[in-house]
mmCIF file of C-alpha atoms in Angstrom:
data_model
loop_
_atom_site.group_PDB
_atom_site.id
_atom_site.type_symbol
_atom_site.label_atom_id
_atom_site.label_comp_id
_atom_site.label_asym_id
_atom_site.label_seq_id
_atom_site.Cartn_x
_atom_site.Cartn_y
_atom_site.Cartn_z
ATOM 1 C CA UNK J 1 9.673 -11.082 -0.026
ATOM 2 C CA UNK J 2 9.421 -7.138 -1.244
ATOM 3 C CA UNK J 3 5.869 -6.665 0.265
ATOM 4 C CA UNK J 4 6.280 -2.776 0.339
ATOM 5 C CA UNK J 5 7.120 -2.162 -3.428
ATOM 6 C CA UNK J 6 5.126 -0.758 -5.249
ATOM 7 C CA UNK J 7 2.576 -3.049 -7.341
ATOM 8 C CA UNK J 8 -0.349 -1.298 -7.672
ATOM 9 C CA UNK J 9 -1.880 -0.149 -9.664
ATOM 10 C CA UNK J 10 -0.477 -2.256 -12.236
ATOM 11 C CA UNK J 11 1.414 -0.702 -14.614
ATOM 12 C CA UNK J 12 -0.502 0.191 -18.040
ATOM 13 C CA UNK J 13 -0.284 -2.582 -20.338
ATOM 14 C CA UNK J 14 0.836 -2.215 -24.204
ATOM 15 C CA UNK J 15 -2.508 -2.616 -25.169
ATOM 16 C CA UNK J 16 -3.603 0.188 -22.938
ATOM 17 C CA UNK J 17 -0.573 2.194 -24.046
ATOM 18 C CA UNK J 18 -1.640 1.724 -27.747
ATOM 19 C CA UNK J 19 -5.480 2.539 -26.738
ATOM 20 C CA UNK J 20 -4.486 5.630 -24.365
ATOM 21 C CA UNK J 21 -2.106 7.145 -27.513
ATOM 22 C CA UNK J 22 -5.109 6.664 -29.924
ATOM 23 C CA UNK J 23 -7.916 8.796 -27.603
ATOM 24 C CA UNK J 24 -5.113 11.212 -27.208
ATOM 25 C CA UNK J 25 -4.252 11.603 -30.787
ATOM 26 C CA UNK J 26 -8.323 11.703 -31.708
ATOM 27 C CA UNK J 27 -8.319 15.086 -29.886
ATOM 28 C CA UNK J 28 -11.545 14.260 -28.563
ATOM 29 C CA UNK J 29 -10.663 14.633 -24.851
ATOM 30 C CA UNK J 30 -14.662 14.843 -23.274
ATOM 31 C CA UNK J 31 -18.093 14.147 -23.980
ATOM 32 C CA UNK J 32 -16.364 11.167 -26.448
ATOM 33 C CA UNK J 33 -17.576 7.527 -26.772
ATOM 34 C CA UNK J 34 -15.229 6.012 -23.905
ATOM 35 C CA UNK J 35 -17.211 8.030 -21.528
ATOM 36 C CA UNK J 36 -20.445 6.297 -23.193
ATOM 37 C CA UNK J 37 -18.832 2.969 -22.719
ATOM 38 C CA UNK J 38 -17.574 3.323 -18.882
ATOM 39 C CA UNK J 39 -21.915 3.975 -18.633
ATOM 40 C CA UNK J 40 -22.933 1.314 -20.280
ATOM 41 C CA UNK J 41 -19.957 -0.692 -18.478
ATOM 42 C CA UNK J 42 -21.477 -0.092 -15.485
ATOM 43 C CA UNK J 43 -24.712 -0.520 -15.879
ATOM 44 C CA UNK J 44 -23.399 -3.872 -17.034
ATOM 45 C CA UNK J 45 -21.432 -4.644 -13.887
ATOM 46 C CA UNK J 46 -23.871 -3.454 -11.330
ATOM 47 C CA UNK J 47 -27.188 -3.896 -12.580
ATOM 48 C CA UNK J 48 -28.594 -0.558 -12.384
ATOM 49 C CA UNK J 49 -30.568 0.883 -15.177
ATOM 50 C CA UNK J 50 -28.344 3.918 -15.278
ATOM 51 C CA UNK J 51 -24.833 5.056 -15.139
ATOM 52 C CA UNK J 52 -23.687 8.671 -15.209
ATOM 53 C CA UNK J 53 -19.906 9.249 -15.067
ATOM 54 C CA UNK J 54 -17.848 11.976 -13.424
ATOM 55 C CA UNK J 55 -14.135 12.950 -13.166
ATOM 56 C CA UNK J 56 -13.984 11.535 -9.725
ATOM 57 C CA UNK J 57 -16.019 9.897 -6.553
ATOM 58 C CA UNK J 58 -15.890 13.333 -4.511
ATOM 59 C CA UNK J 59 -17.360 15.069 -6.997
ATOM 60 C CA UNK J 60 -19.904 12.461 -8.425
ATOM 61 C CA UNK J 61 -20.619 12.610 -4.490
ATOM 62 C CA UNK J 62 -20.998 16.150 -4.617
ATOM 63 C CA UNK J 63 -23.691 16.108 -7.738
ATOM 64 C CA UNK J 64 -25.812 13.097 -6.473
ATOM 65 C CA UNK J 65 -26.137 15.615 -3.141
ATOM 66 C CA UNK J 66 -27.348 18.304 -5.303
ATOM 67 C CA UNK J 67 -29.445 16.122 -7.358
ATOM 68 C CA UNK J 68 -31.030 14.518 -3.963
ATOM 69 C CA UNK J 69 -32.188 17.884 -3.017
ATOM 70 C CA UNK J 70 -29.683 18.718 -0.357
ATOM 71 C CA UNK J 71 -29.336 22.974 0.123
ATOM 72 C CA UNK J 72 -27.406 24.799 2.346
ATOM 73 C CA UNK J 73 -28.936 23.372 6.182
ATOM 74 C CA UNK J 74 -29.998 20.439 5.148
ATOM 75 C CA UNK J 75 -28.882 17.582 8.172
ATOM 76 C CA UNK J 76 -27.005 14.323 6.589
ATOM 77 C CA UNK J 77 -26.180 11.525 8.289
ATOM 78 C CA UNK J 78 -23.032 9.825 7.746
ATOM 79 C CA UNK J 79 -20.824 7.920 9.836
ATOM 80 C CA UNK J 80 -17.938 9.067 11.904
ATOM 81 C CA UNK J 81 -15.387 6.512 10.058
ATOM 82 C CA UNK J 82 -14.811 6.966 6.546
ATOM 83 C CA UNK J 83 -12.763 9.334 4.537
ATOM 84 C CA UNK J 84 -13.025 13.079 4.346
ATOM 85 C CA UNK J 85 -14.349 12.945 0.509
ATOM 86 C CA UNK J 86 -17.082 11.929 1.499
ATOM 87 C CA UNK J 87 -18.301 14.618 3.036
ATOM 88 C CA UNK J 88 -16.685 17.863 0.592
ATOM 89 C CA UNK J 89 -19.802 17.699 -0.979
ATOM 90 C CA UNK J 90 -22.117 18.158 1.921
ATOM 91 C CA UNK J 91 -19.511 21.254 3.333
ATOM 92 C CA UNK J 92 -19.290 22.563 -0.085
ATOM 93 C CA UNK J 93 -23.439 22.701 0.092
ATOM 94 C CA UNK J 94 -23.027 24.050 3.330
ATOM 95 C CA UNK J 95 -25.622 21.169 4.521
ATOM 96 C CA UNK J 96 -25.137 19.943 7.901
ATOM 97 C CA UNK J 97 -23.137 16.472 8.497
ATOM 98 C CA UNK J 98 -24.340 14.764 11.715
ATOM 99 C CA UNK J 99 -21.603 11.753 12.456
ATOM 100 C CA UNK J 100 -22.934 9.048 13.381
ATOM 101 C CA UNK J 101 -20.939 6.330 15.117
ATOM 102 C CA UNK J 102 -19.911 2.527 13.516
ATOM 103 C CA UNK J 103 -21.305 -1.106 14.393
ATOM 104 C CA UNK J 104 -17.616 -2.378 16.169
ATOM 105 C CA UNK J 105 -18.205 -5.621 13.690
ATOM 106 C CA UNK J 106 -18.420 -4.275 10.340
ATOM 107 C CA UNK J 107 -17.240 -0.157 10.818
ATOM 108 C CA UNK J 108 -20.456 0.128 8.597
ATOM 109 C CA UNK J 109 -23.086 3.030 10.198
ATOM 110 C CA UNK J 110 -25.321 2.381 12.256
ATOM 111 C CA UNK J 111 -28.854 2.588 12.051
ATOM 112 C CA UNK J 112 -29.663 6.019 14.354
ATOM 113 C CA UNK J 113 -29.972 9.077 12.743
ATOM 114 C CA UNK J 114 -33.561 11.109 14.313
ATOM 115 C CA UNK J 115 -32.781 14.240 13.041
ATOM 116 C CA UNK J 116 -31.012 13.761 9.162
ATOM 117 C CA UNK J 117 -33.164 14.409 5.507
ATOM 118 C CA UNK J 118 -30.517 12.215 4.131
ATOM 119 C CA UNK J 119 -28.788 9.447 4.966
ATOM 120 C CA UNK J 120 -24.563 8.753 3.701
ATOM 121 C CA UNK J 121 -23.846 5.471 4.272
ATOM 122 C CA UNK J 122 -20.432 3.417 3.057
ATOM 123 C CA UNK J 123 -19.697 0.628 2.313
ATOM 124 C CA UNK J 124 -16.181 0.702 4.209
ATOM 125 C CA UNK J 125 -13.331 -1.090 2.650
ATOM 126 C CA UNK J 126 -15.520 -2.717 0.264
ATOM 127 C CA UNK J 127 -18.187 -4.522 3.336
ATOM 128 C CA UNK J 128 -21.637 -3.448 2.705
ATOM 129 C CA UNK J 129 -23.626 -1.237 4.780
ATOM 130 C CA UNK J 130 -26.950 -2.744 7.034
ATOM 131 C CA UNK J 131 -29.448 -0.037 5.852
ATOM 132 C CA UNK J 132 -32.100 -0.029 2.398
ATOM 133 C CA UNK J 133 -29.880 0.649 -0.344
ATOM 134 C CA UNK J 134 -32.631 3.102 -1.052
ATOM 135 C CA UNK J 135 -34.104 4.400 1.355
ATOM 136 C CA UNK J 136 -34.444 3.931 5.673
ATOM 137 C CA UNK J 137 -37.736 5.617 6.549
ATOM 138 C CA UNK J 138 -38.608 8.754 5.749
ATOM 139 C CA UNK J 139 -35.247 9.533 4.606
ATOM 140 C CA UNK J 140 -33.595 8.836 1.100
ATOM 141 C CA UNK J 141 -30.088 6.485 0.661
ATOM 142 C CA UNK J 142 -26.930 7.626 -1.370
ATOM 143 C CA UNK J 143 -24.144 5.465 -0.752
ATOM 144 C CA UNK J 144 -20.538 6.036 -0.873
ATOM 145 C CA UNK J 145 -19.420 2.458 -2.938
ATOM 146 C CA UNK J 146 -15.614 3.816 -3.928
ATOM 147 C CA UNK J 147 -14.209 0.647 -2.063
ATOM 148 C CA UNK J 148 -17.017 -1.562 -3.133
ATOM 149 C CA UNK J 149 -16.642 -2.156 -7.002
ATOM 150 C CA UNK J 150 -17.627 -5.830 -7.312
ATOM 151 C CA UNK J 151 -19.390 -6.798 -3.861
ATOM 152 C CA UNK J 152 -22.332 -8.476 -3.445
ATOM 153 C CA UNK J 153 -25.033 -8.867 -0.882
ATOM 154 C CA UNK J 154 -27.395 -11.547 -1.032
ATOM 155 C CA UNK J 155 -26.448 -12.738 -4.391
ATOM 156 C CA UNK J 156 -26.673 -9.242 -5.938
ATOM 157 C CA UNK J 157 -24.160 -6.412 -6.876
ATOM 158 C CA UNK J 158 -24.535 -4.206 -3.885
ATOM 159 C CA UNK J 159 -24.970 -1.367 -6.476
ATOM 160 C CA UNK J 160 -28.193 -3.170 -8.376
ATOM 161 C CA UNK J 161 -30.436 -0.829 -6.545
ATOM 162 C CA UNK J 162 -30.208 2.298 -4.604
ATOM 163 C CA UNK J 163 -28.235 5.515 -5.848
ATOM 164 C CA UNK J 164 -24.163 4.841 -5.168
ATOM 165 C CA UNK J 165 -21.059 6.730 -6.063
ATOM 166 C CA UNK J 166 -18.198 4.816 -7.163
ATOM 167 C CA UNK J 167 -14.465 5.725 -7.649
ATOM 168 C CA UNK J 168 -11.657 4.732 -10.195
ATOM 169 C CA UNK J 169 -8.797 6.271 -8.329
ATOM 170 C CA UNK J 170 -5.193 4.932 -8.614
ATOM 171 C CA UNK J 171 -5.853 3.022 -5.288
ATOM 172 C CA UNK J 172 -9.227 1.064 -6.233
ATOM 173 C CA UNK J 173 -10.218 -2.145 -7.532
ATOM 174 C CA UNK J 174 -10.619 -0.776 -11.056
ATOM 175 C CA UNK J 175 -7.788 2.404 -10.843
ATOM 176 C CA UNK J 176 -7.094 4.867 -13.166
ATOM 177 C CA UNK J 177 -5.292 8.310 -13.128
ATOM 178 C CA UNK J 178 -8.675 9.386 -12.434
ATOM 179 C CA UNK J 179 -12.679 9.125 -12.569
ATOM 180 C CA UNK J 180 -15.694 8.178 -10.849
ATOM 181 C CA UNK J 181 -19.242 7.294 -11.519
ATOM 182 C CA UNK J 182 -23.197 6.842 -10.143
ATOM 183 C CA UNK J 183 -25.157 4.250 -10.599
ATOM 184 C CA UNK J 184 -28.693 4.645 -9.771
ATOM 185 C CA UNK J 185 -32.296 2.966 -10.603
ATOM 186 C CA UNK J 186 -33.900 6.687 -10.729
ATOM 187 C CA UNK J 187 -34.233 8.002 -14.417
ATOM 188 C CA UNK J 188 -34.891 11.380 -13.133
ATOM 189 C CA UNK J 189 -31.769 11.698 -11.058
ATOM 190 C CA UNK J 190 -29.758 10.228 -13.445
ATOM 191 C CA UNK J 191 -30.915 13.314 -16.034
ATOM 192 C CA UNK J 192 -30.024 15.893 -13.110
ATOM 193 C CA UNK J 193 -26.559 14.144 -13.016
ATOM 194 C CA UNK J 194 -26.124 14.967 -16.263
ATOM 195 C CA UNK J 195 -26.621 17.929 -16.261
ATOM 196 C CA UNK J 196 -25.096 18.869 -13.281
ATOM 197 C CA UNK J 197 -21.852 17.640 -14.170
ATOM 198 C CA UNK J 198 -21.948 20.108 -17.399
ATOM 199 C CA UNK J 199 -21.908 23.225 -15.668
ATOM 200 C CA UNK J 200 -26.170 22.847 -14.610
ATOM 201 C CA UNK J 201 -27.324 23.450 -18.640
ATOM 202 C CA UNK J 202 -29.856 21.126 -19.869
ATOM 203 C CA UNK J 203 -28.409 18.230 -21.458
ATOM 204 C CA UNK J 204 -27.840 18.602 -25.000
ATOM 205 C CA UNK J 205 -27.488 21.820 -24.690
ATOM 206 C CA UNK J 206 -24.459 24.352 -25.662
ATOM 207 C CA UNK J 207 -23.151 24.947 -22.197
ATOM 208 C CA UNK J 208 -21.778 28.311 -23.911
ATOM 209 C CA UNK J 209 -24.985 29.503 -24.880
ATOM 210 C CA UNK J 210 -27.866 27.912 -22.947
ATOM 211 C CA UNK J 211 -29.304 28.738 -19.783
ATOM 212 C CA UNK J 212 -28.016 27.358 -16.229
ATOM 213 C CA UNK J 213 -30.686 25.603 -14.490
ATOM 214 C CA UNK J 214 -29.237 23.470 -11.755
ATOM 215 C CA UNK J 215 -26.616 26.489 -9.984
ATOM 216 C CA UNK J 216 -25.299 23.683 -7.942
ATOM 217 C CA UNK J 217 -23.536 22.767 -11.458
ATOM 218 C CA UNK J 218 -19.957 22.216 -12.244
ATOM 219 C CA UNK J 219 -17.162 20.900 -14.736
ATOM 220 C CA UNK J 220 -17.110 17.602 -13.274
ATOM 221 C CA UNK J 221 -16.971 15.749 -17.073
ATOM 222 C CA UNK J 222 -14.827 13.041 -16.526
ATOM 223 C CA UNK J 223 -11.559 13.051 -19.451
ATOM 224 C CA UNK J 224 -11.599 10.255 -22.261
ATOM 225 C CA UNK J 225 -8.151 9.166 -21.391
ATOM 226 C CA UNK J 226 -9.344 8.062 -18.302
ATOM 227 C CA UNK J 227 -12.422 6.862 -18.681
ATOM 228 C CA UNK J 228 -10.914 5.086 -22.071
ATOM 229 C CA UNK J 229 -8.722 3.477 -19.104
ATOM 230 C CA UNK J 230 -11.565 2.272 -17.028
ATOM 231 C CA UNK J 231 -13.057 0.656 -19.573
ATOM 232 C CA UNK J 232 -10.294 -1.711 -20.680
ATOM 233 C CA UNK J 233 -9.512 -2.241 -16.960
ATOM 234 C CA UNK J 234 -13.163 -3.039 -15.901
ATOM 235 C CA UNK J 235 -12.555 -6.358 -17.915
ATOM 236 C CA UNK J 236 -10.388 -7.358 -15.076
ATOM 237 C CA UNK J 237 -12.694 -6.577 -12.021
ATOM 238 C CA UNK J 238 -14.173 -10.070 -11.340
ATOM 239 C CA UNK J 239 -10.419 -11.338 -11.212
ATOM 240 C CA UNK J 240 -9.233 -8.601 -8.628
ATOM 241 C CA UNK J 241 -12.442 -9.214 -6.756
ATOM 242 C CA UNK J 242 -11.909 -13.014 -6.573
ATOM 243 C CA UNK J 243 -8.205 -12.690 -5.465
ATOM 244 C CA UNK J 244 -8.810 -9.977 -3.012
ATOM 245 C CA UNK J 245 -12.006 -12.614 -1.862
ATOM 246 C CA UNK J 246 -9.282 -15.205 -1.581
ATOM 247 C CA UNK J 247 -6.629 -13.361 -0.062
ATOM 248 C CA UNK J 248 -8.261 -11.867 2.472
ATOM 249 C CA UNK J 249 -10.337 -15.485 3.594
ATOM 250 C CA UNK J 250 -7.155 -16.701 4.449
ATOM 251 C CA UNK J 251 -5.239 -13.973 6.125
ATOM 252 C CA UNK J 252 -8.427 -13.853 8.372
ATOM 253 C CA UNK J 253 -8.381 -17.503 9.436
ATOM 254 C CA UNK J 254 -4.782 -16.808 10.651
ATOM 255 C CA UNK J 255 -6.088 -13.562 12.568
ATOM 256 C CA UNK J 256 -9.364 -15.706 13.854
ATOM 257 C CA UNK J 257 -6.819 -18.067 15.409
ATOM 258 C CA UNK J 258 -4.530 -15.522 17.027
ATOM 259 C CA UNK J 259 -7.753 -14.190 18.411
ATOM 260 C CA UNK J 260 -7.264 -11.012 17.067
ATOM 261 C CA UNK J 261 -10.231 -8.498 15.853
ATOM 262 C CA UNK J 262 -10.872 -8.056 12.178
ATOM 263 C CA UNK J 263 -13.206 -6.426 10.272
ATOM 264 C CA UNK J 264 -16.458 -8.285 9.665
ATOM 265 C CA UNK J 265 -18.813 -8.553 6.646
ATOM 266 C CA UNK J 266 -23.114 -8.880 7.266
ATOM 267 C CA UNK J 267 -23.833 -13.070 6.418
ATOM 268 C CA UNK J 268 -25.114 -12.443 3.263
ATOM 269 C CA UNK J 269 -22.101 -10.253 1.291
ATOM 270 C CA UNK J 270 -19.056 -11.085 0.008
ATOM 271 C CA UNK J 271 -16.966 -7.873 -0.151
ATOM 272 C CA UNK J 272 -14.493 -7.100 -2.525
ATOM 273 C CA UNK J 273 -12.402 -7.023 0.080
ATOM 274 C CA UNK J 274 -10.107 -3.079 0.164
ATOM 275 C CA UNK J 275 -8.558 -3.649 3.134
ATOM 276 C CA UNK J 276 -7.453 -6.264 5.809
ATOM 277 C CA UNK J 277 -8.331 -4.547 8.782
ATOM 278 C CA UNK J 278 -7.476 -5.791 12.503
ATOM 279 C CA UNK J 279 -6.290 -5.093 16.090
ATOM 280 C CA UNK J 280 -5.750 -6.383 19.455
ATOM 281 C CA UNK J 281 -9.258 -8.253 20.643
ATOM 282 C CA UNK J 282 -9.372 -5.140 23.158
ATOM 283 C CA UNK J 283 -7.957 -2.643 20.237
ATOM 284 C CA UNK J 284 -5.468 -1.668 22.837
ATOM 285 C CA UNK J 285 -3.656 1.634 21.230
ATOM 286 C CA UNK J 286 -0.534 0.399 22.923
ATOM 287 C CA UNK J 287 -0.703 -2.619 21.963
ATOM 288 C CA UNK J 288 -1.523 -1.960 18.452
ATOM 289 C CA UNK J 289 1.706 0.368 18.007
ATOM 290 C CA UNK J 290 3.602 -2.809 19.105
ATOM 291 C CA UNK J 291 1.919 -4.810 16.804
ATOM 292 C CA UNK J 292 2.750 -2.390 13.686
ATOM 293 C CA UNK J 293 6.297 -2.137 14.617
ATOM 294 C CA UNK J 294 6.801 -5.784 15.290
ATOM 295 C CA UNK J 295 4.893 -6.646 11.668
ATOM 296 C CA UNK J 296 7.413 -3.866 10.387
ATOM 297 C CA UNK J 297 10.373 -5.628 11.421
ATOM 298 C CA UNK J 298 9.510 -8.974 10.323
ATOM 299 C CA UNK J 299 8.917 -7.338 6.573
ATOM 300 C CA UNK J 300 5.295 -7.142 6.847
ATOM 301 C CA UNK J 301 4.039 -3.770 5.785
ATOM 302 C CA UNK J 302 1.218 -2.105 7.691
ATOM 303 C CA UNK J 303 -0.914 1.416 7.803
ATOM 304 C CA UNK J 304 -3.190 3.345 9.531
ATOM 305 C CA UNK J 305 -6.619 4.639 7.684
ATOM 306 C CA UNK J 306 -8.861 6.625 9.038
ATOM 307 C CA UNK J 307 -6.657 7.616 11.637
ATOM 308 C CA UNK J 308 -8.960 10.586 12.778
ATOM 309 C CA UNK J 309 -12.403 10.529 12.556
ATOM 310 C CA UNK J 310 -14.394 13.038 11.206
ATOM 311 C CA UNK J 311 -16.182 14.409 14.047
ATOM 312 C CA UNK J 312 -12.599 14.853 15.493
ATOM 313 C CA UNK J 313 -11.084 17.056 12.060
ATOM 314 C CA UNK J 314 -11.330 20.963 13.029
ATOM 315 C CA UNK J 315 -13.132 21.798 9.808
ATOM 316 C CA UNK J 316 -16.168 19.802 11.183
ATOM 317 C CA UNK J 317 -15.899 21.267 14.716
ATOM 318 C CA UNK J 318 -13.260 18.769 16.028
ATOM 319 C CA UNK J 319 -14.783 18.451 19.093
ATOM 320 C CA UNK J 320 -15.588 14.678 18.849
ATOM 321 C CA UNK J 321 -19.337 15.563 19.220
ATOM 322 C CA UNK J 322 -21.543 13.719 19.056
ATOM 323 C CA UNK J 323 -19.863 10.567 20.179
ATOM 324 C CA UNK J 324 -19.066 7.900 18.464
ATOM 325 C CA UNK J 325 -16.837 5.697 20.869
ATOM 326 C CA UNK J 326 -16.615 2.645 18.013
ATOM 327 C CA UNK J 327 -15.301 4.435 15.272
ATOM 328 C CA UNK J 328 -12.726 6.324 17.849
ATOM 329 C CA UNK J 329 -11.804 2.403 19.115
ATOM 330 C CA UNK J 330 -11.643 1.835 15.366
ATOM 331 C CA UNK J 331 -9.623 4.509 14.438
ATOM 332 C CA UNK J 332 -6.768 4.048 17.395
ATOM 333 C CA UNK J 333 -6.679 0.147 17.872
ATOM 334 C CA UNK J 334 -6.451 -1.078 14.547
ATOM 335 C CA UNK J 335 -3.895 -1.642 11.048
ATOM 336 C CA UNK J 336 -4.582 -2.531 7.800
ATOM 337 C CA UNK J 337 -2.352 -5.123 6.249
ATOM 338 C CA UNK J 338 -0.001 -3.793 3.468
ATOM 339 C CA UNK J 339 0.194 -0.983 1.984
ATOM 340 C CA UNK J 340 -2.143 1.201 -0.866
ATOM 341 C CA UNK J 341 0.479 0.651 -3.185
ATOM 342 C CA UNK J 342 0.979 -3.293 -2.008
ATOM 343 C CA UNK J 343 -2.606 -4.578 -1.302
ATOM 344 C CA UNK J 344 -2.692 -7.852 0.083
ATOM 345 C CA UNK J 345 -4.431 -8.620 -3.245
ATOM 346 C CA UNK J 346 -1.175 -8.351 -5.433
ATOM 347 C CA UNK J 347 0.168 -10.607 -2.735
ATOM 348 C CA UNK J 348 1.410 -14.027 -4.406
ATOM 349 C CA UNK J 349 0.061 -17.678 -2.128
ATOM 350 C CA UNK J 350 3.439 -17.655 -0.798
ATOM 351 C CA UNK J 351 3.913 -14.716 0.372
ATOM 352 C CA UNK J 352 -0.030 -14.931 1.586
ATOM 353 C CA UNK J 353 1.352 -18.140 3.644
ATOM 354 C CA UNK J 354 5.101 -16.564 4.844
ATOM 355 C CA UNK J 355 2.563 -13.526 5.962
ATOM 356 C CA UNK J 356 0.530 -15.845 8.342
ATOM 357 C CA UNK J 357 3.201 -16.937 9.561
ATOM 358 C CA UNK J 358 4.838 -14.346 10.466
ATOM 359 C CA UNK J 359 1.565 -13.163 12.416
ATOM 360 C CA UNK J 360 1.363 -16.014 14.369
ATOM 361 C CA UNK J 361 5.449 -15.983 15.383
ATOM 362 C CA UNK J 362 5.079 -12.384 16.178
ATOM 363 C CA UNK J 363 1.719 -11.618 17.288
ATOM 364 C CA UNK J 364 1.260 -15.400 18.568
ATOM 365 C CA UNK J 365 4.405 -14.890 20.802
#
């Protein structure tokens, strides 16, 4: 059992080889028809009406900020426990992040923001958030989805309505060397979007001749290598969604029955599970160090995400203000099983099983 080599992402197939050499040898490199197709792919896939692509998740974040109205002061909401990209775009804008802390269940956001325009929820390691996917009063919804490709809540994609940024990194669900996408059921943001990610010019326009009229604008055109990439490997996504479904059901009954925490999901998703993420009932830091080296030991591969929350980095202040004593909990007392480049996912059912076991010999002990 090799759990820490690396299998993902899987390497490119010789179909995808072929495909890959063709875009490159067309010379049409952006603005080409596999960028069309990721769209329409994902307006297939989620539901929404539209689909606007980008070059990655941070910066599709960055344009659906702009697009929202956000300026330079403007207070957003977002939670405490989630990765730095989510927030570039709102210190790029020079808008104001308030952190928010984490329900100690799901490490989703919870529901007390007074003083934010805009609300950033995520849907952590693939578990949907408990707020509107559009909107909480008064205030409007984006959603950062990049670890949510493929879950559903309440029978629907999680991304069928709302505005949600989604990411095809070389770590995700559906990876690629790069790429990332919104989905949203608003026409008019969805034209912003567009032309937002060309530099601000109105789309259809010669971005070497016409006007600017969004300066929040940028190169954030996603490549046709990629996004011919994504394409081919969104075929795949209810498989991977399944197996990381599977996986992850089972490696939680054998945490449930070590009485261990682990992440929870609201009743009515199933996530498309990112991570396997648990800790001592108490999320002991001690004991969780244990814990990791023991697992290490045995051949089970573990990691840390999220490690520091954001309130804590310097660039936000670093002064772990406001508080947010879940997400620090969170961040000290738990592990995620595997690794980013061994997701429980790739995992075969035997070494699923020789995993459990090994938690309850070690842990159980």
């Amino acid at each position: 059992m090799r759990l820490a080599e690396r299998r993902w992402p899987t390497a490119p197939t010789g179909p995808e080889v072929a495909l890959l050499t063709e875009v490159a040898l067309s010379r049409v490199w952006t603005d080409g028809p596999w960028t069309a197709e990721v769209e329409r792919l994902m307006e297939k896939v989620t539901g929404a009406p539209h689909a606007v692509a980008f070059n990655s998740c941070t910066s599709a974040l960055h344009a659906a900020l702009h697009a929202m109205g956000c300026v330079r002061g403007t207070p957003v909401a977002v939670p405490a426990l989630t990765f730095a990209g989510t927030v570039t775009g709102v210190s790029h804008i020079g808008a104001r992040p308030i952190f928010t802390d984490v329900r100690p269940d799901t490490l989703t956001m919870v529901d007390d923001f007074p003083e934010a325009d805009i609300v950033l929820a995520v849907d952590l390691h693939g578990v949907p958030h408990h707020l509107g996917r559009e909107s909480v009063p008064g205030r409007a919804v984006l959603t950062d989805a990049c670890q949510s490709l493929g879950s559903t809540l309440a029978g629907r994609h999680v991304g069928a309505t709302g505005t949600h940024a989604w990411s095809f990194s070389s770590a995700k669900i559906v990876a690629a060397p790069d790429g990332g996408a919104i989905t949203t059921d608003d026409a008019d943001l969805a034209g912003k979007l567009r032309e937002l990610r060309d530099y601000g010019v109105p789309a259809g326009e010669s971005r070497s001749n016409a006007g600017v009229v969004w300066p929040g604008g940028h190169n954030w055109r996603p490549t046709e290598l990629s996004m011919a990439m994504v394409a081919h490997r969104l075929g795949g996504l209810d498989h991977w969604a399944a197996r990381a479904g599977a996986v992850t059901g089972r490696l939680h009954e054998a945490l449930d029955g070590l009485g261990l925490w682990r992440q929870h999901a609201p009743d009515t998703a199933e996530p498309a599970w990112h991570k396997v993420r648990f800790g001592p009932a108490d999320l002991d830091e001690r004991r969780t160090a244990e814990m990791e080296r023991d697992l290490a030991e045995a051949g089970v591969p573990t990691h840390r995400w999220g490690r520091l929350p954001l309130h804590r980095h310097p660039a936000f202040g670093g002064l772990g203000w406001p508080k947010a004593p879940a997400a620090d909990a969170a961040a000290a007392g738990t592990l995620c099983l595997g690794t980013e480049a061994s997701p429980p996912m790739t995992w075969n059912d035997d070494e699923v099983e020789t995993v459990c076991r090994i938690l309850e010999t070690t842990i159980g002990s």
